[in-house]
Tab-separated table of C-alpha atoms and ligand atoms in Angstrom:
chain	number	residue	atom	x	y	z
A	760	MET	CA	99.311	75.749	111.014
A	761	GLN	CA	96.865	73.088	109.902
A	762	ALA	CA	95.635	73.174	106.296
A	763	ALA	CA	91.925	73.758	105.892
A	764	ASN	CA	89.963	70.716	104.758
A	765	GLU	CA	89.123	71.760	101.222
A	766	ASN	CA	86.052	69.504	101.155
A	767	THR	CA	84.418	71.622	103.826
A	768	LEU	CA	85.259	75.031	102.334
A	769	LYS	CA	82.311	76.849	100.863
A	770	TRP	CA	81.676	80.425	99.709
A	771	ARG	CA	78.540	82.072	101.051
A	772	ARG	CA	77.229	85.593	101.300
A	773	MET	CA	78.812	87.767	103.967
A	774	GLU	CA	76.610	88.835	106.852
A	775	ALA	CA	77.082	91.677	109.338
A	776	GLY	CA	77.939	89.104	112.014
A	777	ASP	CA	80.952	87.975	109.939
A	778	LEU	CA	82.635	91.370	109.979
A	779	ALA	CA	84.770	90.800	113.075
A	780	SER	CA	86.247	87.631	111.508
A	781	VAL	CA	86.646	89.360	108.155
A	782	THR	CA	88.645	92.220	109.638
A	783	ASP	CA	90.772	89.712	111.591
A	784	ILE	CA	91.552	87.904	108.335
A	785	ALA	CA	92.360	91.217	106.637
A	786	ALA	CA	94.743	92.138	109.470
A	787	ASP	CA	96.488	88.747	109.143
A	788	VAL	CA	96.728	88.756	105.359
A	789	HIS	CA	97.174	92.431	104.497
A	790	THR	CA	99.762	93.584	107.002
A	791	ASP	CA	100.787	96.440	104.652
A	792	PHE	CA	97.253	97.548	103.706
A	793	HIS	CA	95.227	98.405	106.761
A	794	GLU	CA	91.571	99.297	106.223
A	795	ASP	CA	89.242	100.428	108.986
A	796	ASP	CA	86.245	98.289	109.980
A	797	ILE	CA	83.906	100.963	108.608
A	798	VAL	CA	85.292	100.348	105.098
A	799	PHE	CA	84.204	96.685	105.206
A	800	LEU	CA	80.853	97.555	106.753
A	801	GLU	CA	80.133	100.179	104.102
A	802	ARG	CA	80.961	97.840	101.193
A	803	LEU	CA	78.660	95.203	102.706
A	804	LYS	CA	75.836	97.724	103.100
A	805	LEU	CA	76.280	99.209	99.622
A	806	TYR	CA	76.595	95.955	97.696
A	807	PRO	CA	75.917	92.774	99.699
A	808	ASP	CA	75.751	90.687	96.502
A	809	GLY	CA	79.479	91.318	96.003
A	810	CYS	CA	80.596	90.357	99.516
A	811	LEU	CA	81.311	86.695	100.239
A	812	VAL	CA	83.072	84.681	102.917
A	813	LEU	CA	84.812	81.326	102.710
A	814	GLU	CA	83.452	79.108	105.468
A	815	GLY	CA	85.012	75.882	106.675
A	816	ALA	CA	84.172	73.296	109.295
A	817	ALA	CA	82.345	74.488	112.406
A	818	GLY	CA	81.602	77.831	110.779
A	819	ARG	CA	85.198	79.040	110.849
A	820	LEU	CA	85.975	81.679	108.223
A	821	PHE	CA	89.098	81.316	106.069
A	822	GLY	CA	88.720	84.137	103.572
A	823	TYR	CA	86.578	86.810	102.034
A	824	ALA	CA	85.872	88.569	98.759
A	825	ILE	CA	84.604	92.133	98.390
A	826	SER	CA	83.494	93.589	95.071
A	827	HIS	CA	81.025	96.070	93.610
A	828	PRO	CA	80.077	97.892	90.420
A	829	TRP	CA	82.295	100.916	89.816
A	830	LEU	CA	83.767	103.268	87.223
A	831	LEU	CA	86.496	101.861	85.006
A	832	TYR	CA	90.009	103.255	85.671
A	833	SER	CA	88.761	105.101	88.747
A	834	MET	CA	89.922	102.832	91.515
A	835	PRO	CA	88.913	103.908	95.017
A	836	ALA	CA	91.654	105.068	97.375
A	837	LEU	CA	92.706	102.476	99.920
A	838	ASN	CA	90.985	102.631	103.300
A	839	SER	CA	88.307	104.991	102.059
A	840	ALA	CA	84.530	104.879	102.093
A	841	LEU	CA	82.770	104.940	98.716
A	842	GLY	CA	79.804	107.051	99.809
A	843	ARG	CA	77.573	105.564	97.151
A	844	LEU	CA	77.777	103.383	94.074
A	845	PRO	CA	77.742	105.062	90.655
A	846	ASP	CA	74.405	105.357	88.864
A	847	ALA	CA	76.004	104.202	85.612
A	848	PRO	CA	78.830	101.804	86.510
A	849	THR	CA	81.292	100.807	83.797
A	850	THR	CA	83.166	97.960	85.478
A	851	TYR	CA	82.776	95.344	88.160
A	852	TYR	CA	85.514	96.173	90.643
A	853	LEU	CA	87.203	93.519	92.783
A	854	HIS	CA	88.210	95.360	95.916
A	855	ASP	CA	89.856	92.333	97.476
A	856	ILE	CA	90.048	88.586	97.677
A	857	ALA	CA	92.006	87.353	100.682
A	858	LEU	CA	92.482	83.816	101.954
A	859	LEU	CA	94.251	82.698	105.102
A	860	PRO	CA	97.381	80.740	104.137
A	861	GLN	CA	95.925	77.385	105.238
A	862	SER	CA	93.089	77.688	102.690
A	863	ARG	CA	95.264	78.659	99.715
A	864	GLY	CA	95.944	76.219	96.927
A	865	THR	CA	92.503	74.656	97.413
A	866	GLY	CA	90.889	76.131	94.298
A	867	SER	CA	88.734	78.384	96.492
A	868	ALA	CA	90.184	81.583	95.023
A	869	GLY	CA	89.394	80.535	91.450
A	870	THR	CA	85.914	79.480	92.550
A	871	VAL	CA	85.094	82.895	93.940
A	872	VAL	CA	86.431	84.632	90.836
A	873	SER	CA	83.939	82.539	88.824
A	874	ILE	CA	81.113	83.395	91.212
A	875	LEU	CA	81.932	87.093	90.910
A	876	VAL	CA	82.152	86.902	87.117
A	877	GLY	CA	78.567	85.612	87.243
A	878	GLN	CA	77.607	88.476	89.511
A	879	ALA	CA	79.233	91.009	87.164
A	880	VAL	CA	77.439	89.619	84.130
A	881	GLU	CA	74.163	89.623	86.028
A	882	ALA	CA	74.799	93.292	86.862
A	883	GLY	CA	75.168	93.944	83.119
A	884	LEU	CA	78.861	94.811	83.226
A	885	SER	CA	81.294	93.791	80.521
A	886	THR	CA	84.584	94.180	82.392
A	887	MET	CA	86.031	93.265	85.750
A	888	SER	CA	88.946	95.251	87.109
A	889	LEU	CA	91.167	95.461	90.157
A	890	VAL	CA	94.417	96.699	91.564
A	891	ALA	CA	96.809	93.790	92.082
A	892	VAL	CA	99.074	94.039	95.129
A	893	ASN	CA	101.234	91.611	97.120
A	894	GLY	CA	102.748	90.256	93.903
A	895	SER	CA	99.390	88.670	93.055
A	896	ALA	CA	99.368	89.656	89.340
A	897	GLY	CA	100.302	86.090	88.357
A	898	PHE	CA	97.214	84.732	90.088
A	899	TRP	CA	94.989	87.230	88.295
A	900	GLN	CA	96.590	86.460	84.934
A	901	LYS	CA	95.752	82.780	85.498
A	902	ASN	CA	92.174	83.965	85.988
A	903	GLY	CA	91.902	85.885	82.724
A	904	PHE	CA	93.035	89.364	83.803
A	905	LYS	CA	95.575	91.419	81.879
A	906	ILE	CA	97.786	94.215	83.164
A	907	VAL	CA	96.802	97.648	81.855
A	908	SER	CA	99.726	100.063	81.738
A	909	ARG	CA	98.495	103.651	81.598
A	910	ALA	CA	100.597	106.577	82.732
A	911	ASP	CA	97.564	108.403	84.153
A	912	LEU	CA	96.899	105.533	86.584
A	913	GLN	CA	100.405	105.482	88.037
A	914	PRO	CA	100.066	108.206	90.706
A	915	LYS	CA	96.994	106.499	92.220
A	916	LEU	CA	98.597	103.045	91.958
A	917	LYS	CA	101.651	104.316	93.836
A	918	THR	CA	99.409	105.146	96.781
A	919	TYR	CA	98.675	101.404	97.038
A	920	SER	CA	102.240	100.128	96.733
A	921	ASP	CA	105.251	100.341	94.446
A	922	ASP	CA	104.332	97.091	92.704
A	923	ALA	CA	100.580	97.770	92.389
A	924	CYS	CA	99.192	97.290	88.893
A	925	PHE	CA	95.807	97.805	87.308
A	926	MET	CA	94.271	94.665	85.793
A	927	LEU	CA	91.281	94.143	83.546
A	928	ARG	CA	89.262	91.170	82.348
A	929	GLN	CA	86.822	91.436	79.450
A	930	LEU	CA	83.630	89.525	80.143
A	931	GLN	CA	81.692	89.771	76.888
B	1815	COA	C1	95.869	85.864	95.817
B	1815	COA	C2	95.148	84.680	96.478
B	1815	COA	C3	93.672	85.010	96.689
B	1815	COA	C4	95.264	83.489	95.525
B	1815	COA	O1	94.709	82.356	96.146
B	1815	COA	P1	95.527	80.973	96.127
B	1815	COA	O2	94.698	79.936	96.776
B	1815	COA	O3	96.875	81.267	96.702
B	1815	COA	O4	95.645	80.721	94.585
B	1815	COA	P2	95.599	79.310	93.835
B	1815	COA	O5	96.469	78.355	94.601
B	1815	COA	O6	94.193	78.896	93.607
B	1815	COA	O7	96.312	79.685	92.487
B	1815	COA	C5	95.740	79.533	91.215
B	1815	COA	C6	96.875	79.667	90.229
B	1815	COA	O8	97.476	80.966	90.367
B	1815	COA	C7	98.864	80.835	90.683
B	1815	COA	N1	99.214	81.830	91.676
B	1815	COA	C8	98.693	82.003	92.896
B	1815	COA	N2	99.253	83.050	93.511
B	1815	COA	C9	100.178	83.523	92.623
B	1815	COA	C10	101.099	84.600	92.664
B	1815	COA	N3	101.186	85.401	93.739
B	1815	COA	N4	101.887	84.809	91.593
B	1815	COA	C11	101.819	84.004	90.501
B	1815	COA	N5	100.933	82.973	90.404
B	1815	COA	C12	100.144	82.743	91.464
B	1815	COA	C13	99.009	79.437	91.272
B	1815	COA	O9	100.325	78.956	91.091
B	1815	COA	C14	97.991	78.653	90.481
B	1815	COA	O10	98.526	78.318	89.217
B	1815	COA	P3	98.190	76.900	88.527
B	1815	COA	O11	96.706	76.961	88.205
B	1815	COA	O12	99.040	76.887	87.311
B	1815	COA	O13	98.518	75.858	89.529
B	1815	COA	C15	95.798	84.299	97.840
B	1815	COA	O14	97.138	83.910	97.619
B	1815	COA	C16	95.761	85.405	98.856
B	1815	COA	O15	94.803	85.542	99.605
B	1815	COA	N6	96.826	86.231	98.911
B	1815	COA	C17	96.933	87.309	99.885
B	1815	COA	C18	95.916	88.402	99.613
B	1815	COA	C19	96.120	89.037	98.262
B	1815	COA	O16	97.221	89.395	97.891
B	1815	COA	N7	94.998	89.186	97.534
B	1815	COA	C20	95.019	89.816	96.241
B	1815	COA	C21	94.914	91.283	96.406
B	1815	COA	S1	94.853	92.114	94.840
């Protein structure tokens, strides 16, 4: 596996034509968390500003980020369509950031968190939140998120994975 050339990696907005590569990346990275293609397509349709891809040389995609305004402490079930976005969102929700292994450690993940913080602030939201899986809580902590331990969130978190935890970052 050859490392991606970090000088060529760049985040750009996701387009419908990227979806096949995005779902391939998801299948590679999230072997325990399958989501149907329709889930990605719906997020992109509902909130294109929150959907980005990490492009390298020759247009090859190495990662993606999916996010959207949502209701705080009301994380969507995995592999489910949202239907619509809330009229009065109370958080900017990071559905997923996933990088292929050869593009990790390049700073690209931190870069997209910063881009999405800008997007959240532009959308007028004062928190970002997410469900951390795959033992990724340490990465999120490095990026300003804190674990929120609330008993009422546990049943939903368990449907993600045993180690899933809810994380929050204050923006303002
Ligand atoms: C999570 C992910 C996006 C992070 O990207 P990355 O390129 O590996 O992260 P970086 O190398 O930029 O790490 C930034 C910092 O976080 C730390 N970090 C990264 N992953 C970590 C982890 N799983 N646990 C603890 N710390 C971690 C790094 O050591 C680094 O610390 P430093 O600044 O002190 O050197 C990437 O590993 C990934 O795609 N993982 C699989 C998908 C996934 O689990 N996504 C999150 C779903 S909630």
